[in-house]
JSON list of C-alpha atoms in Angstrom, two decimals:
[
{"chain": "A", "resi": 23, "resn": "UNK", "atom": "CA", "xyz": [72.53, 61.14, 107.78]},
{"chain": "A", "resi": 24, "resn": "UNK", "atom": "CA", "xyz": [71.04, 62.08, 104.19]},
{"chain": "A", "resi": 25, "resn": "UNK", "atom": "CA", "xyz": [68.06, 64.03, 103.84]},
{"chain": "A", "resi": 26, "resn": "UNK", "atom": "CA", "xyz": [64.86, 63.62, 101.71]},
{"chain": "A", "resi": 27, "resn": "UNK", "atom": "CA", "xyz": [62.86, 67.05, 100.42]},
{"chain": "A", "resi": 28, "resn": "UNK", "atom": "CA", "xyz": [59.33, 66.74, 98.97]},
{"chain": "A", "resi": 29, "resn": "UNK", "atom": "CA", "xyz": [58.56, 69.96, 96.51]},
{"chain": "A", "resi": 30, "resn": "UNK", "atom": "CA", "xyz": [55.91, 70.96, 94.14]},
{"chain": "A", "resi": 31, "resn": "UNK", "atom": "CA", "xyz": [57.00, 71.40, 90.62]},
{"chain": "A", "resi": 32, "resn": "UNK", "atom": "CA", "xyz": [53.17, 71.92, 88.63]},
{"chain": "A", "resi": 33, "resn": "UNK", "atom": "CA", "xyz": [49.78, 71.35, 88.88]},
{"chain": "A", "resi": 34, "resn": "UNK", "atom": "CA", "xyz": [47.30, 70.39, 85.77]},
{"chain": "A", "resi": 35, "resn": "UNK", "atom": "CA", "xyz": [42.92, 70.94, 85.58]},
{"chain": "A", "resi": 36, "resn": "UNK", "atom": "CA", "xyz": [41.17, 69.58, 83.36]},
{"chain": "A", "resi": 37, "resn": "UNK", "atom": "CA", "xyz": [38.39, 71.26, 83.78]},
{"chain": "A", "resi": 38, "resn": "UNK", "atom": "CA", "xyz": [36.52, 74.17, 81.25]},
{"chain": "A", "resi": 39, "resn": "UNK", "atom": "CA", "xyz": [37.15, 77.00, 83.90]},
{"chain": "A", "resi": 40, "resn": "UNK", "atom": "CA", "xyz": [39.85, 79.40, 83.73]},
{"chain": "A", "resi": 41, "resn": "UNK", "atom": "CA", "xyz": [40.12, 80.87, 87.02]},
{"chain": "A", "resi": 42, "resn": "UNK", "atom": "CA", "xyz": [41.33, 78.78, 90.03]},
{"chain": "A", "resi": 43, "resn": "UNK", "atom": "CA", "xyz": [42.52, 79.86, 93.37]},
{"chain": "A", "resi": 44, "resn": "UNK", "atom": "CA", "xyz": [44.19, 76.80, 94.92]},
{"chain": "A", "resi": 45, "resn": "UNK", "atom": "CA", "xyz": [45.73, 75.20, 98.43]},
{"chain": "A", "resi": 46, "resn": "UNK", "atom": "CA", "xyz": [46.96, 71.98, 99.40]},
{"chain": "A", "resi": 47, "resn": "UNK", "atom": "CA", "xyz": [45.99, 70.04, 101.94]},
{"chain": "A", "resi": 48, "resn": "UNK", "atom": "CA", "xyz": [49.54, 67.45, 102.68]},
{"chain": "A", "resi": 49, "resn": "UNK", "atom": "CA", "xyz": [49.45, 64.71, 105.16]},
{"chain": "A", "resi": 50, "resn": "UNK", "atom": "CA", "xyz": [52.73, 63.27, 106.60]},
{"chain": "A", "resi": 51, "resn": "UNK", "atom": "CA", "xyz": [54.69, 60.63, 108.19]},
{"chain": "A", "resi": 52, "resn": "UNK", "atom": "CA", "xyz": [55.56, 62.17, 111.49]},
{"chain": "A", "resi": 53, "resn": "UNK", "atom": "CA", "xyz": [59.69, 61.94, 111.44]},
{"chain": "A", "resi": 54, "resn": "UNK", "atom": "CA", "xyz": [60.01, 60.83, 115.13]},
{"chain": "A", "resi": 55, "resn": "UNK", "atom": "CA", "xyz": [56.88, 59.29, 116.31]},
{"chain": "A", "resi": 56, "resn": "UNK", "atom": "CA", "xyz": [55.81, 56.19, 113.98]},
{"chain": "A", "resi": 57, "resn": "UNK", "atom": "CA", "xyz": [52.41, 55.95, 115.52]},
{"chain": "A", "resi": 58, "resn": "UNK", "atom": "CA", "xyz": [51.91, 59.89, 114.58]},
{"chain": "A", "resi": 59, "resn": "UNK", "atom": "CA", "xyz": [51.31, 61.87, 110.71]},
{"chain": "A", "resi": 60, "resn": "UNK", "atom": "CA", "xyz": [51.14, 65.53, 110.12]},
{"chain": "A", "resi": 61, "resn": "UNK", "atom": "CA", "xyz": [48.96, 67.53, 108.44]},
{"chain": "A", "resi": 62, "resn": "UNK", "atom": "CA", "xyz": [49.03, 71.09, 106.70]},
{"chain": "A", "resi": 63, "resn": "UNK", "atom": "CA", "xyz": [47.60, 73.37, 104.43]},
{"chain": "A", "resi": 64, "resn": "UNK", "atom": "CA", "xyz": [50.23, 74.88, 101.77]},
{"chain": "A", "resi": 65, "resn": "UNK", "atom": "CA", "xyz": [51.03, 77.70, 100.67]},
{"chain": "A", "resi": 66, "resn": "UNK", "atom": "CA", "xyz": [49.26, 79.82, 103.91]},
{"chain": "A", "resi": 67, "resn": "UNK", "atom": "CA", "xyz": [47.50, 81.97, 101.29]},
{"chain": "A", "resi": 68, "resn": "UNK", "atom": "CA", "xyz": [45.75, 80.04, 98.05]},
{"chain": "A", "resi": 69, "resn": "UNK", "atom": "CA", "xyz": [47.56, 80.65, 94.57]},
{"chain": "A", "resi": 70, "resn": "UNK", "atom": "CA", "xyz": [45.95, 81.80, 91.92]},
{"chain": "A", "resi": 71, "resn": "UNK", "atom": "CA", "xyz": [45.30, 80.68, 88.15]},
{"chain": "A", "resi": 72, "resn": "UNK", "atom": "CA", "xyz": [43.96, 82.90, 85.52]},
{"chain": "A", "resi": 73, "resn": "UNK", "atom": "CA", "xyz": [42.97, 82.65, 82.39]},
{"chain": "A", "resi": 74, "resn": "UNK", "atom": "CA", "xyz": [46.66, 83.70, 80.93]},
{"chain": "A", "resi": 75, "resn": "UNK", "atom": "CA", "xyz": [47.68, 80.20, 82.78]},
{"chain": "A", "resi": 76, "resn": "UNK", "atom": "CA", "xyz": [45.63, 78.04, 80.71]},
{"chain": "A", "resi": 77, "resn": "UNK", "atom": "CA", "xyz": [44.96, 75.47, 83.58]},
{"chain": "A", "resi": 78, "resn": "UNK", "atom": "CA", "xyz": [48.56, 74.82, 84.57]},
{"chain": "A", "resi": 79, "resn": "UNK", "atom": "CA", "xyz": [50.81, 75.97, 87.41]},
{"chain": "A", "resi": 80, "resn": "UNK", "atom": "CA", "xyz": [54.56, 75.73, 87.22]},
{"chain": "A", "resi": 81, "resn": "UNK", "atom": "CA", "xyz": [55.95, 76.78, 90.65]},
{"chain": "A", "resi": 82, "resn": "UNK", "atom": "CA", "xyz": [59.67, 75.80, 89.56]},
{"chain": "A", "resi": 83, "resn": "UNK", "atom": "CA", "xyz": [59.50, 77.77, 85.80]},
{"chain": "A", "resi": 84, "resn": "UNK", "atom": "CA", "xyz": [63.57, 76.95, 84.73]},
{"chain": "A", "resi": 85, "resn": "UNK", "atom": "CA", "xyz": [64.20, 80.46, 85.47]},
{"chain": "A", "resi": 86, "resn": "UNK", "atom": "CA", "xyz": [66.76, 81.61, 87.77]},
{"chain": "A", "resi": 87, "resn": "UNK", "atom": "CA", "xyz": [66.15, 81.17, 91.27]},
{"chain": "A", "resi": 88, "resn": "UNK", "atom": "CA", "xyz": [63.09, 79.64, 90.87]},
{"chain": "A", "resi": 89, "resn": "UNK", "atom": "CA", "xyz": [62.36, 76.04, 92.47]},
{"chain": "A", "resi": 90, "resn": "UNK", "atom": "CA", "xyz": [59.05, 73.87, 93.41]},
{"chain": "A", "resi": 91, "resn": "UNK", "atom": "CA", "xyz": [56.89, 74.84, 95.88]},
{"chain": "A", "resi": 92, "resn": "UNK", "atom": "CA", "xyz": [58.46, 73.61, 99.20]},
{"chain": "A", "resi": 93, "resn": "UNK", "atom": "CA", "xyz": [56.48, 70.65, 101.25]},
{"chain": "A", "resi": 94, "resn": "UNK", "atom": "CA", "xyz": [59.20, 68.70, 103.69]},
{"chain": "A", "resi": 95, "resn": "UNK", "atom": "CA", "xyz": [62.39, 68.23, 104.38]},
{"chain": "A", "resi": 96, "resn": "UNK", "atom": "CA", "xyz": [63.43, 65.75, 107.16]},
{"chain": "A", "resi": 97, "resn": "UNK", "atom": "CA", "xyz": [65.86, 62.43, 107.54]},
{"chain": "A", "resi": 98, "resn": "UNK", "atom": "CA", "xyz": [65.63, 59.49, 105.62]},
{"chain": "A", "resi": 99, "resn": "UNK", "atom": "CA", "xyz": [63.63, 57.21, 107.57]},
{"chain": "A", "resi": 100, "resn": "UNK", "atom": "CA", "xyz": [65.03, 53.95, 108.58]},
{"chain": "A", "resi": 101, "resn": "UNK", "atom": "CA", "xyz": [62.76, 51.87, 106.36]},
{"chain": "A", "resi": 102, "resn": "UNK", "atom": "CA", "xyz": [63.83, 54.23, 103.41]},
{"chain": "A", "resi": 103, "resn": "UNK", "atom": "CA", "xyz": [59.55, 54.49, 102.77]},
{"chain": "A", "resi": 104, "resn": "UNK", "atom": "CA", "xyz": [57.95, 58.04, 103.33]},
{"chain": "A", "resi": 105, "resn": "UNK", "atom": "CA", "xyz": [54.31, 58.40, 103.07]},
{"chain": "A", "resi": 106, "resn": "UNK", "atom": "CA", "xyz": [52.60, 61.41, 102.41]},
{"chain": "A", "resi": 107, "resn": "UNK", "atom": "CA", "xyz": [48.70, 62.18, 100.65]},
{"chain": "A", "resi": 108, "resn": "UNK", "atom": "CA", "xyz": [48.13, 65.55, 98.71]},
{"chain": "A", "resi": 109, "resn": "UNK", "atom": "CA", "xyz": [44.78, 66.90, 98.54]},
{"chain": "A", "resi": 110, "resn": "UNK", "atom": "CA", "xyz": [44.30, 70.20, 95.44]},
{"chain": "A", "resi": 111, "resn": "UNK", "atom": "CA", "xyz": [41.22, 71.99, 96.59]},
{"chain": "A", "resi": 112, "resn": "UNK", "atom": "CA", "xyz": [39.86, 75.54, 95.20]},
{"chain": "A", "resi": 113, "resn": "UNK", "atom": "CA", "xyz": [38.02, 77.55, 97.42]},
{"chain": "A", "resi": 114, "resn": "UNK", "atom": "CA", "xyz": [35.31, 80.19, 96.27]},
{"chain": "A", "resi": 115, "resn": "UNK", "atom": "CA", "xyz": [36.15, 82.58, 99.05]},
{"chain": "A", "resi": 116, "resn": "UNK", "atom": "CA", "xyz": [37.89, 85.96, 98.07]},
{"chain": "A", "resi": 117, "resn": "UNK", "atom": "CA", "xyz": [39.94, 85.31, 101.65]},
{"chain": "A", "resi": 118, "resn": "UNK", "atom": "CA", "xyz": [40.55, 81.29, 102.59]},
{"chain": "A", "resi": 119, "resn": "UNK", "atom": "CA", "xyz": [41.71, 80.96, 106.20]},
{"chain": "A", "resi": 120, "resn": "UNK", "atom": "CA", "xyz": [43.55, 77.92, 106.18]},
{"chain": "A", "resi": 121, "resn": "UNK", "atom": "CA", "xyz": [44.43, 77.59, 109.71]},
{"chain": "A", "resi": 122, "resn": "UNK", "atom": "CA", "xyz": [40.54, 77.35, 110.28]},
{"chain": "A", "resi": 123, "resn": "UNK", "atom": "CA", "xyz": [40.61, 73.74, 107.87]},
{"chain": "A", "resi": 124, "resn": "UNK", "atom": "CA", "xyz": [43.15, 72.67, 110.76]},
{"chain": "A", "resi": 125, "resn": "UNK", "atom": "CA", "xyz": [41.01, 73.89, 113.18]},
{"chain": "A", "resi": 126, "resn": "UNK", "atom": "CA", "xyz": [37.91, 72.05, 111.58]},
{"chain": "A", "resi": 127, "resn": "UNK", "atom": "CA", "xyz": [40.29, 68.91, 111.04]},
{"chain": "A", "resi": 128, "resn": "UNK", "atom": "CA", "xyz": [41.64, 69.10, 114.79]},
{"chain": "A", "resi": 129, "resn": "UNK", "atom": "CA", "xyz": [38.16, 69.38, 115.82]},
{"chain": "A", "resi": 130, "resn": "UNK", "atom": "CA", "xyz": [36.68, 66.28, 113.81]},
{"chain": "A", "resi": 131, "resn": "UNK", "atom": "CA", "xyz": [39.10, 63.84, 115.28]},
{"chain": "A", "resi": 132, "resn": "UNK", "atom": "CA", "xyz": [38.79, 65.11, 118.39]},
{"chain": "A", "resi": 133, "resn": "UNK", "atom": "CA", "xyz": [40.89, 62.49, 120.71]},
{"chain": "A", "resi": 134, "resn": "UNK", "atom": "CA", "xyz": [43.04, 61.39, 117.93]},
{"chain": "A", "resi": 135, "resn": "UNK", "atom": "CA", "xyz": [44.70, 65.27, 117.15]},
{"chain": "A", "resi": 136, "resn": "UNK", "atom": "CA", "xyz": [47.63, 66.21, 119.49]},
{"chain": "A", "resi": 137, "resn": "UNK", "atom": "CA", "xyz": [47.90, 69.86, 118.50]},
{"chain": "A", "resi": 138, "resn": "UNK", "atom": "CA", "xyz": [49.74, 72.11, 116.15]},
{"chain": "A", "resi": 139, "resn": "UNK", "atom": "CA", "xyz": [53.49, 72.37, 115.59]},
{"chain": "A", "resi": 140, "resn": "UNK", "atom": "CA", "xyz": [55.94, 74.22, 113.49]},
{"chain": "A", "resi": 141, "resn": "UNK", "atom": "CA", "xyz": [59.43, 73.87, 111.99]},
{"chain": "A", "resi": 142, "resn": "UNK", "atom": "CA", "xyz": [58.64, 69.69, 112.68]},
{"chain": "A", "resi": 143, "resn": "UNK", "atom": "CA", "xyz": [59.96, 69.08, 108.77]},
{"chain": "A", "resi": 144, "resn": "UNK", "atom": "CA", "xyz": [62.03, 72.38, 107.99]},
{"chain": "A", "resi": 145, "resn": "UNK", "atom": "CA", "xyz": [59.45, 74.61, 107.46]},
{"chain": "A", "resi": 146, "resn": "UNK", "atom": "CA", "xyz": [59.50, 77.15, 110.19]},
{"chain": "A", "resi": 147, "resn": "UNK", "atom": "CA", "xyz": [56.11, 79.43, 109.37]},
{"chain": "A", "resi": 148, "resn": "UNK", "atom": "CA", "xyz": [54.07, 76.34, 108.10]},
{"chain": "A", "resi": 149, "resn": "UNK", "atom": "CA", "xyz": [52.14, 74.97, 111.11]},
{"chain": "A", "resi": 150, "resn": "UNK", "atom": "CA", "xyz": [51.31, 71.33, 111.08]},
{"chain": "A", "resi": 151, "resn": "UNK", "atom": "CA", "xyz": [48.80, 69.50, 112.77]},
{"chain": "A", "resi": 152, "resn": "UNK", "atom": "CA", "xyz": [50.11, 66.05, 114.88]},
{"chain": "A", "resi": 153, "resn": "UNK", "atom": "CA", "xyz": [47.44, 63.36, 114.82]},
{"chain": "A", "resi": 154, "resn": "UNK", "atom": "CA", "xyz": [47.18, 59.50, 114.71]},
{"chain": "A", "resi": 155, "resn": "UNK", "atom": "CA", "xyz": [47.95, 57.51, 111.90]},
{"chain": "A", "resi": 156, "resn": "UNK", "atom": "CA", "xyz": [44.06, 56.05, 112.35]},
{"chain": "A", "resi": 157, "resn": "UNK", "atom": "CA", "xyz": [42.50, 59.36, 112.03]},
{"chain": "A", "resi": 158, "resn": "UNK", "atom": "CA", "xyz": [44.07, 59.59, 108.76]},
{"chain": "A", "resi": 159, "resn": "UNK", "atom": "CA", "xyz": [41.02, 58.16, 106.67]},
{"chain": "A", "resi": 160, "resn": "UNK", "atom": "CA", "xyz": [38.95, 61.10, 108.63]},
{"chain": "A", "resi": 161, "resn": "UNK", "atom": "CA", "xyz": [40.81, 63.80, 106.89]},
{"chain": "A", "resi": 162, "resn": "UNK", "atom": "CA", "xyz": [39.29, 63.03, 103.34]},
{"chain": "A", "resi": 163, "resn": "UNK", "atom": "CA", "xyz": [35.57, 62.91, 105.23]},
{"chain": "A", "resi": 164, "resn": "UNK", "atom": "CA", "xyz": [36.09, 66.40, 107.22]},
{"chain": "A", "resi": 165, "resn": "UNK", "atom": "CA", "xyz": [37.66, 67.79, 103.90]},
{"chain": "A", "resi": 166, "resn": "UNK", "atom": "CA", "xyz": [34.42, 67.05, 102.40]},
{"chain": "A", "resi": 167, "resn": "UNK", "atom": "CA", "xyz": [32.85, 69.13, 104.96]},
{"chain": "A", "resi": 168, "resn": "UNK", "atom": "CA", "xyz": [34.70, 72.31, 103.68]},
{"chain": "A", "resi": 169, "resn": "UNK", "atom": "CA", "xyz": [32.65, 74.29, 101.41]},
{"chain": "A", "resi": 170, "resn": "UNK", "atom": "CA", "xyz": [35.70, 74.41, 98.90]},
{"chain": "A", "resi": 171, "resn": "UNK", "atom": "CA", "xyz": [36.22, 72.21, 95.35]},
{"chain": "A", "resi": 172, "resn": "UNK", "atom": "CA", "xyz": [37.78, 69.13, 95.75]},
{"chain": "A", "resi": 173, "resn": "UNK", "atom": "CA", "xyz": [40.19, 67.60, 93.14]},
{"chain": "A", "resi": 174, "resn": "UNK", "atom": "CA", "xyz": [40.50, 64.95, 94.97]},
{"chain": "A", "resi": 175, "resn": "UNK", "atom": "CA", "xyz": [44.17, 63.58, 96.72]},
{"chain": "A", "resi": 176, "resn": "UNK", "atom": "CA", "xyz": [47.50, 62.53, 95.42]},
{"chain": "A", "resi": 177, "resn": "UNK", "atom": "CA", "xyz": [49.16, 59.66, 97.25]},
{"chain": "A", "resi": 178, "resn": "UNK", "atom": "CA", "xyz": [53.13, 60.60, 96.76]},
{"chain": "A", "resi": 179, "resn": "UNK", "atom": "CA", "xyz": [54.26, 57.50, 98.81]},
{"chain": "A", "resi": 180, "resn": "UNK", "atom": "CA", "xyz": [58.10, 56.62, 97.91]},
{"chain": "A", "resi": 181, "resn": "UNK", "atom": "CA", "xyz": [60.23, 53.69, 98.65]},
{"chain": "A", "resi": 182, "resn": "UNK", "atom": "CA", "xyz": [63.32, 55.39, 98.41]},
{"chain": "A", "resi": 183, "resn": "UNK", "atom": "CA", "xyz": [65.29, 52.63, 95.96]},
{"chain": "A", "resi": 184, "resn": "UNK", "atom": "CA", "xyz": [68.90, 52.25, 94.26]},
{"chain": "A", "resi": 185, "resn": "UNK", "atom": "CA", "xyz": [67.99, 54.96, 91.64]},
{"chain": "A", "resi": 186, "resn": "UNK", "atom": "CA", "xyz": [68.13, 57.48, 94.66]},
{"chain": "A", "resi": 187, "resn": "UNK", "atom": "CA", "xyz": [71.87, 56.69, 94.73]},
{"chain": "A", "resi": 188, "resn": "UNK", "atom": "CA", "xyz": [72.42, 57.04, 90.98]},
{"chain": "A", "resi": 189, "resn": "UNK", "atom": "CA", "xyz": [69.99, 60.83, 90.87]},
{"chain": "A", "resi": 190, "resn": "UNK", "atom": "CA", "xyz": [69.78, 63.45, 93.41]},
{"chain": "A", "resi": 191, "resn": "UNK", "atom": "CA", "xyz": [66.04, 64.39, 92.20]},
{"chain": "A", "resi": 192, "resn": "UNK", "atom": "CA", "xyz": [63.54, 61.91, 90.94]},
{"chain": "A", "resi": 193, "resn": "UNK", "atom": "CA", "xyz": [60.31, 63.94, 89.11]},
{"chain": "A", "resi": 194, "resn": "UNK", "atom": "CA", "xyz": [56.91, 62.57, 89.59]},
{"chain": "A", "resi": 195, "resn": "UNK", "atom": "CA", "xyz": [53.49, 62.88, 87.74]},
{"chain": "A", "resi": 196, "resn": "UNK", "atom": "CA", "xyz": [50.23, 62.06, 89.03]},
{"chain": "A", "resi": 197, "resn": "UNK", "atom": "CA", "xyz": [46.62, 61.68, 88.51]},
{"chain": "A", "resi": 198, "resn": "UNK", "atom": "CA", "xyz": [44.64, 63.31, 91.70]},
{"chain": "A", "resi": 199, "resn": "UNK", "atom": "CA", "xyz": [41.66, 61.45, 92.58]},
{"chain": "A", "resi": 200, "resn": "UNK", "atom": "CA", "xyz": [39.77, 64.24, 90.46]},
{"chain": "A", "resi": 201, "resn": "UNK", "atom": "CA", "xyz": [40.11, 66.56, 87.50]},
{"chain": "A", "resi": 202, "resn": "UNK", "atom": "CA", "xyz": [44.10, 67.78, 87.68]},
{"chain": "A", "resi": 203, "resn": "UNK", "atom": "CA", "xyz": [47.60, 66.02, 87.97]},
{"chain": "A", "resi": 204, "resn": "UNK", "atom": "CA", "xyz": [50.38, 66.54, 90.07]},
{"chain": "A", "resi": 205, "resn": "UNK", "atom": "CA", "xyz": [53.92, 67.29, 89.23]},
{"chain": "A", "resi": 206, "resn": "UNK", "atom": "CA", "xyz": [56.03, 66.82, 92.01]},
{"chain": "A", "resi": 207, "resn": "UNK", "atom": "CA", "xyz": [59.89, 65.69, 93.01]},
{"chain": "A", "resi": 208, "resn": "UNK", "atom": "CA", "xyz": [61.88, 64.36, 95.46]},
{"chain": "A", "resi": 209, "resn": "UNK", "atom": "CA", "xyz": [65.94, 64.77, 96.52]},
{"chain": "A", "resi": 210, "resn": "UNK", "atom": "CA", "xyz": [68.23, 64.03, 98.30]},
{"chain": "A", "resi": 211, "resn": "UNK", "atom": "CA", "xyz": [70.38, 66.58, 100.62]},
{"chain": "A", "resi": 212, "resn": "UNK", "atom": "CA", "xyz": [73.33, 65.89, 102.59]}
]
């Protein structure tokens, strides 16, 4: 059965500042359990932007072993249709701790979280979050809640079409809700 991976290639702010420190917020189709998503923060330690950046983050630079910052990995579902949301927030702190936003996410959907998980979509270290596909809309609202910027999400959604048999990577560019754009891409692995 083929396999779909979700990476990071850049990120974009337009904004006047010059110095970001960054984290994702990603939530996911659960891969077994329909009624289910997953949520995680990415990378486990914010990246940073300075000024030598000039508002744009290339995790895959075209240089030798370098490649996007890795989200998922898991089978093609049946309906060939993969949803996921990216949220770009800066936080002010010298020291984020990122399992706490779980913590604070787990704890604002109280009935509707069923605990933390790891290696659920190939990532081994990254722990994920299982909760209900109707406590989805809640994430954006506790998010708020967290004293960090927000830029806002990125829905990455894919219908996984005919030109997925023709490429093995399609590239993606979007607008986040805020001030920045996502560059992202998805492939295929056998």
């Amino acid at each position: 059965m083929s396999r779909v991976r979700l990476e990071i290639d850049g990120i974009r702010i337009y904004r006047p500042k010059k110095r970001w420190k960054l984290y994702f917020v990603v939530v996911a189709d659960h891969p077994t359990e329909t009624d289910k998503m997953i949520v995680s923060t990415i990378p486990q330690e914010p990246f940073k932007l300075s000024k030598r950046h000039e508002n744009e983050y290339f995790f895959d630079t075209d240089e030798e072993g370098s490649e996007g910052l890795y989200i998922l990995s898991r089978e093609m579902p049946e309906d060939r249709e993969l949803n996921v949301h990216i949220y770009l927030r800066h936080t002010r702190k010298s020291q984020r701790d990122l399992g706490e936003i779980l913590s604070d996410i787990e704890n604002g959907i109280a009935g509707e979280a069923f605990g933390i998980v790891t290696d659920i979509v190939g990532a081994a270290t990254v722990p994920w979050l299982v909760i209900s596909k109707k406590a989805v809309s809640l994430v954006g609202k506790i998010l708020q809640n967290v004293p960090d910027r927000d830029f806002g999400f990125v829905s990455a959604f894919e219908r996984f079409g005919d030109e997925f048999e023709t490429q093995t990577e399609i590239d993606r560019e979007k607008e986040f809700t805020g001030d920045a754009s996502l560059i992202y891409s998805w492939s295929m692995e056998e």
